[in-house]
PDB file of C-alpha atoms in Angstrom:
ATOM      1  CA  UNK O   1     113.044 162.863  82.091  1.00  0.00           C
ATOM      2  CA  UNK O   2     109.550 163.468  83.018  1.00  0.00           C
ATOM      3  CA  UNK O   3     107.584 166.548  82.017  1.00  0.00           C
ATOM      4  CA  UNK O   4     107.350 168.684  85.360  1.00  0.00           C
ATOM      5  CA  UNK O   5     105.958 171.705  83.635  1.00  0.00           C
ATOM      6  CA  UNK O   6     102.253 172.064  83.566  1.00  0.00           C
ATOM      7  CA  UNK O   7     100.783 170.938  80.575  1.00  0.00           C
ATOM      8  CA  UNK O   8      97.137 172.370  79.232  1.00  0.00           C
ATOM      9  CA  UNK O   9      94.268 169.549  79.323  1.00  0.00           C
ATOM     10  CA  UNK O  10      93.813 167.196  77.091  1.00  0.00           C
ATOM     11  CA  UNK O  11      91.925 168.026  73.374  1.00  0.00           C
ATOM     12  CA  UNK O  12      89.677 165.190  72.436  1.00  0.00           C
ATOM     13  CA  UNK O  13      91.015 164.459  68.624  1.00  0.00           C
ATOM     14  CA  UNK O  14      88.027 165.756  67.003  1.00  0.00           C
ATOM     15  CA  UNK O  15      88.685 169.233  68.289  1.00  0.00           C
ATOM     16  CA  UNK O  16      92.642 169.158  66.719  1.00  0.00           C
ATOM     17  CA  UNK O  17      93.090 170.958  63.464  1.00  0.00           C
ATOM     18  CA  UNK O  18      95.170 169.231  60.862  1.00  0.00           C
ATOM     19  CA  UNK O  19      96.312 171.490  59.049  1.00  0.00           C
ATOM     20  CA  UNK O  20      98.990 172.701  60.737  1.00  0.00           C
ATOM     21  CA  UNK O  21     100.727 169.891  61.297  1.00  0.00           C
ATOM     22  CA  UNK O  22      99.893 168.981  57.755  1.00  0.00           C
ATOM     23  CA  UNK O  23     101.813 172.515  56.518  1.00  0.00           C
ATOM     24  CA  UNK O  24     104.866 172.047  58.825  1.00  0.00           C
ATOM     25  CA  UNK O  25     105.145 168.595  57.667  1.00  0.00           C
ATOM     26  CA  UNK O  26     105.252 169.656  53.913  1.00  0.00           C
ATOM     27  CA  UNK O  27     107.786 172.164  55.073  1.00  0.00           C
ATOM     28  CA  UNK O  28     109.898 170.168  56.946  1.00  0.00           C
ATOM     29  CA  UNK O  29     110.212 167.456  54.591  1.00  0.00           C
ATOM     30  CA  UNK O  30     110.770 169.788  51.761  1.00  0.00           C
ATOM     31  CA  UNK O  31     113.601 171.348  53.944  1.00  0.00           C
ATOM     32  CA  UNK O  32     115.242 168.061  54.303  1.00  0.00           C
ATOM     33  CA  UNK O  33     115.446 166.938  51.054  1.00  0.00           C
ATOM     34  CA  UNK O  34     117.222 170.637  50.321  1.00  0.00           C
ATOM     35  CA  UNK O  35     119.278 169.272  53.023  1.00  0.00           C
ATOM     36  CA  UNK O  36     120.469 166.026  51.351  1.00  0.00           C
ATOM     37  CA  UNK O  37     121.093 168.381  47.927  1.00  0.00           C
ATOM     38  CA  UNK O  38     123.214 170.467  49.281  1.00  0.00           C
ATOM     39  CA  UNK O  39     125.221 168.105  50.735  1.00  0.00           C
ATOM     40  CA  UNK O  40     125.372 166.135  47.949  1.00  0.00           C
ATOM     41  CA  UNK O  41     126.873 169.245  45.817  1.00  0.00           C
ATOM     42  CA  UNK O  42     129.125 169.103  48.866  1.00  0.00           C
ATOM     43  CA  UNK O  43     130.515 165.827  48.360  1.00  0.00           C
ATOM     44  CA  UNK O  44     130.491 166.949  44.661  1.00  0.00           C
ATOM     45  CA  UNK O  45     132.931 169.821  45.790  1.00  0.00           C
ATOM     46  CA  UNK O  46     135.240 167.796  47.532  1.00  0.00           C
ATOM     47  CA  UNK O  47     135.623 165.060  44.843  1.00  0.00           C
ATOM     48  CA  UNK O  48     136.504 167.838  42.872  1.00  0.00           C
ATOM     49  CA  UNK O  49     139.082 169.237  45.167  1.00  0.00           C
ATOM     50  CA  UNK O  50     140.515 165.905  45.273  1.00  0.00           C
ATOM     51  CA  UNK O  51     140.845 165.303  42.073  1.00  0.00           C
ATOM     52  CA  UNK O  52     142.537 168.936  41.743  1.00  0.00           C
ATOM     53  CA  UNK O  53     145.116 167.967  44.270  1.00  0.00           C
ATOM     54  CA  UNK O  54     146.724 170.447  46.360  1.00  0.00           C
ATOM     55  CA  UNK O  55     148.470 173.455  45.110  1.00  0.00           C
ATOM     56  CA  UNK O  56     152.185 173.956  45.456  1.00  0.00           C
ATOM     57  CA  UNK O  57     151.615 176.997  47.645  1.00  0.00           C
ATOM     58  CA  UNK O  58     150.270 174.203  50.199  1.00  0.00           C
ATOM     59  CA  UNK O  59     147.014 173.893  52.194  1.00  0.00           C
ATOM     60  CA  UNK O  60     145.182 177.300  52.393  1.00  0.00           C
ATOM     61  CA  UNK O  61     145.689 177.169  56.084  1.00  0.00           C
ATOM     62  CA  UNK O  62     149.182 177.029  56.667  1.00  0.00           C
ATOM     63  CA  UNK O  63     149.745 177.357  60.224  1.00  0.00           C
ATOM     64  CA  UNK O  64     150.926 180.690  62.915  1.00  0.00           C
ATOM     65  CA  UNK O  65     147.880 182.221  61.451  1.00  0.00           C
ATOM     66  CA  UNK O  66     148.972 182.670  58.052  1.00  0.00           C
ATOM     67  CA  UNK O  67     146.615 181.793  55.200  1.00  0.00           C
ATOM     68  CA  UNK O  68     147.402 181.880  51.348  1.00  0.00           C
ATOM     69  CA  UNK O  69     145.129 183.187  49.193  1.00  0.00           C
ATOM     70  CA  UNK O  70     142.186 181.156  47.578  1.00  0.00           C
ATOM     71  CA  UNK O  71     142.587 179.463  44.387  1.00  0.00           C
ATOM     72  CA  UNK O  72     138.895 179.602  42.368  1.00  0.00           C
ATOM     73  CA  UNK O  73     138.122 175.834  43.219  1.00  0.00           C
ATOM     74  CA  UNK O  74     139.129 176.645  46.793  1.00  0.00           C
ATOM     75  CA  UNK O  75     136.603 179.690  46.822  1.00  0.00           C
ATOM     76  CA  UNK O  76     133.743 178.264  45.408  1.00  0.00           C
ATOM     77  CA  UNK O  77     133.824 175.408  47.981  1.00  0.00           C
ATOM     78  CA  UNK O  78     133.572 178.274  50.708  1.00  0.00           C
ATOM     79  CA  UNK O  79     130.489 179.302  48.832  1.00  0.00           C
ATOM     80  CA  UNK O  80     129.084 175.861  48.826  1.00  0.00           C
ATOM     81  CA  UNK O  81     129.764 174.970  52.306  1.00  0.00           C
ATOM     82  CA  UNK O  82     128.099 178.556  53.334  1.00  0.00           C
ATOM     83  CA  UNK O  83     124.772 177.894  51.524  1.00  0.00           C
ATOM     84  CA  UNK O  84     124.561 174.210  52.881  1.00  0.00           C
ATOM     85  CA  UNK O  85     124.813 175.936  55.989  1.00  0.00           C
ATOM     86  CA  UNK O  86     122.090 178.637  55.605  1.00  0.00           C
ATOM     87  CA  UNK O  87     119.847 174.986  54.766  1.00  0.00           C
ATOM     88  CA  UNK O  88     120.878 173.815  57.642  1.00  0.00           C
ATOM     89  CA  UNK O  89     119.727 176.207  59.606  1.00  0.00           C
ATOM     90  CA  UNK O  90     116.445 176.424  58.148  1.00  0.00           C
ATOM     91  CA  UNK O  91     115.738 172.465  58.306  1.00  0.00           C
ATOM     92  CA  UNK O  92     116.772 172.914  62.231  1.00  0.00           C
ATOM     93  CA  UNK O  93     113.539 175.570  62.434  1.00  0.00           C
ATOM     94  CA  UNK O  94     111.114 174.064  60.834  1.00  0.00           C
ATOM     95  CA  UNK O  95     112.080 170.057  62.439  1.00  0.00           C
ATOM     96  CA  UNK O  96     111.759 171.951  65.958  1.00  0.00           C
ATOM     97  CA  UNK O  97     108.964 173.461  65.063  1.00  0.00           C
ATOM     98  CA  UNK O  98     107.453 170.085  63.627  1.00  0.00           C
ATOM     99  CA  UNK O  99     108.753 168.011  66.257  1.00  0.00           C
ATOM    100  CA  UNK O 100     107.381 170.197  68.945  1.00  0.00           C
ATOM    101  CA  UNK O 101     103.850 170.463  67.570  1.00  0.00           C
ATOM    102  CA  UNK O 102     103.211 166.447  67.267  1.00  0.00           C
ATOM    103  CA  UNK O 103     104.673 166.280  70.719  1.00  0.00           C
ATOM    104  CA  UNK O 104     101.576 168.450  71.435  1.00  0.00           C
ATOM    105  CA  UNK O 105      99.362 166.466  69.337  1.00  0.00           C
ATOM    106  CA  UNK O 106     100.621 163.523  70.770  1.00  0.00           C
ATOM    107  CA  UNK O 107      99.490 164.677  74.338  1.00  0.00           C
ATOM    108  CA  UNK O 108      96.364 166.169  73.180  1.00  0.00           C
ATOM    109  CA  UNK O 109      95.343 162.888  71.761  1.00  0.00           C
ATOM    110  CA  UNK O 110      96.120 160.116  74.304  1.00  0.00           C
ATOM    111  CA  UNK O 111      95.982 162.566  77.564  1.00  0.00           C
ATOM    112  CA  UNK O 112      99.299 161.301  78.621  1.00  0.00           C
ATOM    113  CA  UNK O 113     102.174 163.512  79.722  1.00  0.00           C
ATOM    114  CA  UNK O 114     104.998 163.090  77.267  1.00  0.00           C
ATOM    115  CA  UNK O 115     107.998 161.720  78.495  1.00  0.00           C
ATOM    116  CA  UNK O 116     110.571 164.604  77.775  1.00  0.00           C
ATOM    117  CA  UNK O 117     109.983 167.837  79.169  1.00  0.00           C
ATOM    118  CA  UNK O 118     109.790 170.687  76.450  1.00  0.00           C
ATOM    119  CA  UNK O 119     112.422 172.597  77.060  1.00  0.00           C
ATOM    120  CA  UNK O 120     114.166 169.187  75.546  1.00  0.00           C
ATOM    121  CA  UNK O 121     112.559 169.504  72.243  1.00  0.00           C
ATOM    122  CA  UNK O 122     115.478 172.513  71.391  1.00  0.00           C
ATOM    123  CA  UNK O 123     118.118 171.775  74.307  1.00  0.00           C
ATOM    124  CA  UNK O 124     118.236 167.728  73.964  1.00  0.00           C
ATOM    125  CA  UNK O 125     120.144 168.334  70.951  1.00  0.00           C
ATOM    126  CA  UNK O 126     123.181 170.256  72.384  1.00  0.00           C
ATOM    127  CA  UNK O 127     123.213 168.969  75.839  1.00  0.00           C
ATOM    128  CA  UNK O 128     126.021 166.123  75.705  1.00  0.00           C
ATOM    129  CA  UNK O 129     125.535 162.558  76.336  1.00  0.00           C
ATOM    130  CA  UNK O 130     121.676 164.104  76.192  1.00  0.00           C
ATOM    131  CA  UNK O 131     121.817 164.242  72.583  1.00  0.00           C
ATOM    132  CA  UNK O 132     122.958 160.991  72.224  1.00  0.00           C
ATOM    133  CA  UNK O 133     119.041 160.019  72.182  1.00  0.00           C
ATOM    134  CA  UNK O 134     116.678 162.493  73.678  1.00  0.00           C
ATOM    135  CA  UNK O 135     115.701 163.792  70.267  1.00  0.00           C
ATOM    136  CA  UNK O 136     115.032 160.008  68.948  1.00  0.00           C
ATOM    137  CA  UNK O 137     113.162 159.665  71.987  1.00  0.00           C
ATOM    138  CA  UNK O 138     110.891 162.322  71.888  1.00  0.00           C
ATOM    139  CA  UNK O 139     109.999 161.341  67.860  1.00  0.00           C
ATOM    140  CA  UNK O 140     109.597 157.950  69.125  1.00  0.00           C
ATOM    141  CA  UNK O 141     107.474 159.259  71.732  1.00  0.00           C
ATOM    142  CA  UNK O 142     105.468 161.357  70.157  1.00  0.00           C
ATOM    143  CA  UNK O 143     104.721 158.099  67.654  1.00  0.00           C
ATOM    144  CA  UNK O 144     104.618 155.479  70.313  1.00  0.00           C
ATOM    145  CA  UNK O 145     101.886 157.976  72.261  1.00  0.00           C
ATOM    146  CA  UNK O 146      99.260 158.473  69.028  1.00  0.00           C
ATOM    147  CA  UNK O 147      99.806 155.379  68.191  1.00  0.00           C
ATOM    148  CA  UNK O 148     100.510 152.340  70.769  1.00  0.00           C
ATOM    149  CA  UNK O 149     100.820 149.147  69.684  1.00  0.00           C
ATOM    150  CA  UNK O 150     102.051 149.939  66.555  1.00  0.00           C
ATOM    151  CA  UNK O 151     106.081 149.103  66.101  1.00  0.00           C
ATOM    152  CA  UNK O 152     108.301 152.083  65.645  1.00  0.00           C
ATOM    153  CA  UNK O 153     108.953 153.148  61.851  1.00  0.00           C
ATOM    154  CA  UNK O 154     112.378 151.688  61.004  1.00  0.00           C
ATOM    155  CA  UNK O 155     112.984 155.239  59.176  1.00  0.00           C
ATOM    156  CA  UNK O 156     113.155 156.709  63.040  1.00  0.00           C
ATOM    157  CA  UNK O 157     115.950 154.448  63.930  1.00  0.00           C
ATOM    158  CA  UNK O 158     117.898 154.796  60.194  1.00  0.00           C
ATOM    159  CA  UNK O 159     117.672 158.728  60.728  1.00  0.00           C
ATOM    160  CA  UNK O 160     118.849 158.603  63.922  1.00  0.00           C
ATOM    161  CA  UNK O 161     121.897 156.211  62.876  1.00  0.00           C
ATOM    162  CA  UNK O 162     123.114 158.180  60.752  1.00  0.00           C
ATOM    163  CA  UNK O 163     123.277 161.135  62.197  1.00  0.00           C
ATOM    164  CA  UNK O 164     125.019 160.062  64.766  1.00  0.00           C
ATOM    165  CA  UNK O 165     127.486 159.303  62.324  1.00  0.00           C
ATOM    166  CA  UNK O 166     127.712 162.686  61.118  1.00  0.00           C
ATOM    167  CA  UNK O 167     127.886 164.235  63.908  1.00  0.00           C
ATOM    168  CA  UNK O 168     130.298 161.907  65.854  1.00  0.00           C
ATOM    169  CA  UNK O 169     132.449 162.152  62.735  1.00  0.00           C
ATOM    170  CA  UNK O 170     133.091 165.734  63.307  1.00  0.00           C
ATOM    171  CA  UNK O 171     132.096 166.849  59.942  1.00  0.00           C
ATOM    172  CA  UNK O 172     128.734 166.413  59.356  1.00  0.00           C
ATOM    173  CA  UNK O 173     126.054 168.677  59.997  1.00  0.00           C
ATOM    174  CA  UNK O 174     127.591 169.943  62.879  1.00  0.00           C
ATOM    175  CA  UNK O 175     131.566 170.201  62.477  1.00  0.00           C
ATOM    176  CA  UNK O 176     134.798 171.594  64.341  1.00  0.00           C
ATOM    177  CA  UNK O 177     136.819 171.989  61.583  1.00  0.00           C
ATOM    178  CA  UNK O 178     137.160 175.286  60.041  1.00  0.00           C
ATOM    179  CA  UNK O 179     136.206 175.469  55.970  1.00  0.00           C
ATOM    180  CA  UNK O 180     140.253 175.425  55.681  1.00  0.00           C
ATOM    181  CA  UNK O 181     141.210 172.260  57.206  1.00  0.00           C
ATOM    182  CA  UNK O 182     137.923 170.846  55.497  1.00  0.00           C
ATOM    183  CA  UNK O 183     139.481 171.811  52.291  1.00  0.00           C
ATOM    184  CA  UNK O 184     143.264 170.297  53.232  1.00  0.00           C
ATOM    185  CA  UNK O 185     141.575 166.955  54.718  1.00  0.00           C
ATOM    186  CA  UNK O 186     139.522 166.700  51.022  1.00  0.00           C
ATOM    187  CA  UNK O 187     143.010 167.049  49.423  1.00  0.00           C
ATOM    188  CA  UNK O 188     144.863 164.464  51.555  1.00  0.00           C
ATOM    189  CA  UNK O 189     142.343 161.969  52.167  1.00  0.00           C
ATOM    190  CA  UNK O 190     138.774 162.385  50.620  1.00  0.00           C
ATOM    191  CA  UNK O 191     136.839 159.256  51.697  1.00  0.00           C
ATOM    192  CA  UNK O 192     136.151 160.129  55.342  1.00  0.00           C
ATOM    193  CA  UNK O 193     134.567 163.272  54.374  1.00  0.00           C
ATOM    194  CA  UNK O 194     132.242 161.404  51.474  1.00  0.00           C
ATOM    195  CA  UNK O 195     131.444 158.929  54.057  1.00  0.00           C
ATOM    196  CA  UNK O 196     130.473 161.600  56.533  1.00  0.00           C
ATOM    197  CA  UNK O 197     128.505 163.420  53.674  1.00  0.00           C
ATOM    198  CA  UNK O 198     126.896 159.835  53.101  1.00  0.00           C
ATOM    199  CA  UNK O 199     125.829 159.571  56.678  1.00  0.00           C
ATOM    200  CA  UNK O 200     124.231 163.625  56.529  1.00  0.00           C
ATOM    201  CA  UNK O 201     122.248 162.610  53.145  1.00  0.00           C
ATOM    202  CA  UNK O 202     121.024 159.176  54.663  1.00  0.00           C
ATOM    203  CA  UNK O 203     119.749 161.108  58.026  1.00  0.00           C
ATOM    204  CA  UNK O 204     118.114 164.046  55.600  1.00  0.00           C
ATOM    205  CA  UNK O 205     116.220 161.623  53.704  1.00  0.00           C
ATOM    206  CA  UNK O 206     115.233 158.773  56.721  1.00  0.00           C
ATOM    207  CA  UNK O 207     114.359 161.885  58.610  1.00  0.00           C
ATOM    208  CA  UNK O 208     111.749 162.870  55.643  1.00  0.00           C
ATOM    209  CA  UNK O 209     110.059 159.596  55.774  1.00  0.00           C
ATOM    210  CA  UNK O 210     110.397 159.405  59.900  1.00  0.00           C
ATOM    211  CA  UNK O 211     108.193 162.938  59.736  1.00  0.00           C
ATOM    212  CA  UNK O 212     105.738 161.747  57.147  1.00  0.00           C
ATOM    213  CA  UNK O 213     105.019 158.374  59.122  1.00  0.00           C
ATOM    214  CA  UNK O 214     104.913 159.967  62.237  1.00  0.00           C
ATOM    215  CA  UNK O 215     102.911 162.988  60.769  1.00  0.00           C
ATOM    216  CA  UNK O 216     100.886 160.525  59.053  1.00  0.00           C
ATOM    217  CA  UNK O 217      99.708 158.403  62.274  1.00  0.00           C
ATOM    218  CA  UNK O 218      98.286 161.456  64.099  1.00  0.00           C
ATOM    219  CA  UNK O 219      96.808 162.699  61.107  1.00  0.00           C
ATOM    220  CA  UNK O 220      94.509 159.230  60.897  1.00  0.00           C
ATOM    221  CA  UNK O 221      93.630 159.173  64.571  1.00  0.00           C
ATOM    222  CA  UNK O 222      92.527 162.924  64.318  1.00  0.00           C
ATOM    223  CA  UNK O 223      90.250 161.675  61.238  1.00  0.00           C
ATOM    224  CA  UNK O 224      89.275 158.912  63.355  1.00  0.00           C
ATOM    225  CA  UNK O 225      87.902 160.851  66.220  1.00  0.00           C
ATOM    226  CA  UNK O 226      86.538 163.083  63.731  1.00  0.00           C
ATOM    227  CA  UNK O 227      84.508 159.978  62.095  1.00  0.00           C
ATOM    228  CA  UNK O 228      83.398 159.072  65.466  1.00  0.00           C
ATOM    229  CA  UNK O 229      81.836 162.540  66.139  1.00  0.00           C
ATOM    230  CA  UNK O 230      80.038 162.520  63.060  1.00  0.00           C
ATOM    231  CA  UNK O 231      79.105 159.073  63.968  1.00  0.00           C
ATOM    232  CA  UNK O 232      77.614 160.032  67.239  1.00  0.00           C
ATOM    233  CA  UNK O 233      76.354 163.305  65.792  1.00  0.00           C
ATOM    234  CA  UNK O 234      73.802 161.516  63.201  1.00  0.00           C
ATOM    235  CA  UNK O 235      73.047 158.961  65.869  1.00  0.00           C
ATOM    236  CA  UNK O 236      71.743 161.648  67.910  1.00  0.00           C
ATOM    237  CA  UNK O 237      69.569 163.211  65.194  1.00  0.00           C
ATOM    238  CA  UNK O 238      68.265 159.680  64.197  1.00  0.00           C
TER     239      UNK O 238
END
């Protein structure tokens, strides 16, 4: 998918600030490791519910729309689950909003048109068969771009494994189950779920090092251009 909306001209490197991207990396790293906690206490949860076993009463969802009440275990998990959510949600804002400024950087620096549109940088991850790898492919753009020549991170292509795996598992970041049938699965078989909460954990913490390496390659080739400026600047006076 090439970009077919018009892109401002190129910044030479000197002129880029780093700050910013320095801020939202700090941000965005810090949100994913929140990430991997909370669904850690997660996994935490379900062990627990497993090792409670399942009340007589039966699974809280127990079918024609009829749900018992919450035991205290039950409830708290509810809590947990809702939290790890509201993380969630805040790791999505600040990625996007990391990922879509060094896709900027990235063009700014080399002058090349990146290879995914924007409008991909939000909608490449809920497209299907799109978000199979159009968000991959725009990190590994973006790094590719500032820096060519240099091989792709293997953190890029561990984050991206595994969350796959959550997602394709159907209960990791994203899931179709309701909180319910989460709660009845944890009580009849736990392991799926712990592996699933495995593969969100591994993606949270591969995706912190994928944004510091990435982060970390524009950063020197902004310093770089700045050096050369300087360079040229004392030149001049000499």
């Amino acid at each position: 998918m090439n970009d077919q909306i018009a892109e401002p001209a190129a910044q030479p490197a000197a002129s880029l600030d780093p700050l910013p991207v320095r801020v939202s990396q700090g941000l965005t790293i810090g949100a994913l490791l929140l990430a991997a906690l909370a669904w850690v206490v997660r996994g935490v949860w379900e062990i627990r519910l497993a090792v409670a076993g399942e009340p007589a009463s039966g699974p809280p969802d127990q079918g024609n729309g009829v749900h018992r009440p919450l035991n205290g275990l039950e409830d708290s998990y509810h809590l947990v689950t809702s939290l790890g959510g509201g993380v969630a949600f805040l790791c999505a804002l600040l990625f996007l909003a990391w990922l879509w400024r060094v896709r900027d950087n990235a063009r700014a620096l080399s002058g090349q048109t990146p290879k995914y549109a924007g409008i991909w940088v939000c909608f490449g991850w809920i497209v299907p068969i799109a978000n199979l790898w159009f968000p991959r492919g725009i990190v590994a753009d973006a790094y590719r771009t500032t820096a060519p020549g240099r091989k792709l991170p293997v953190s890029v292509n561990v984050w991206w494994g595994c969350w796959l795996t959550g997602m394709l598992s159907g209960v990791g970041i994203v899931y179709r189950d309701s909180t319910d049938e989460i709660i009845a699965r944890a009580y009849d078989e736990v392991w799926p779920l712990l592996l699933s909460d495995a593969a969100v954990v591994g993606a949270a913490v591969a995706g912190a090092f994928a944004v510091r390496a990435v982060t970390a390659v524009q950063l020197e080739r902004i310093a770089r251009g700045r050096g050369a400026v300087t360079t040229e600047a004392a030149a001049g006076e000499g």
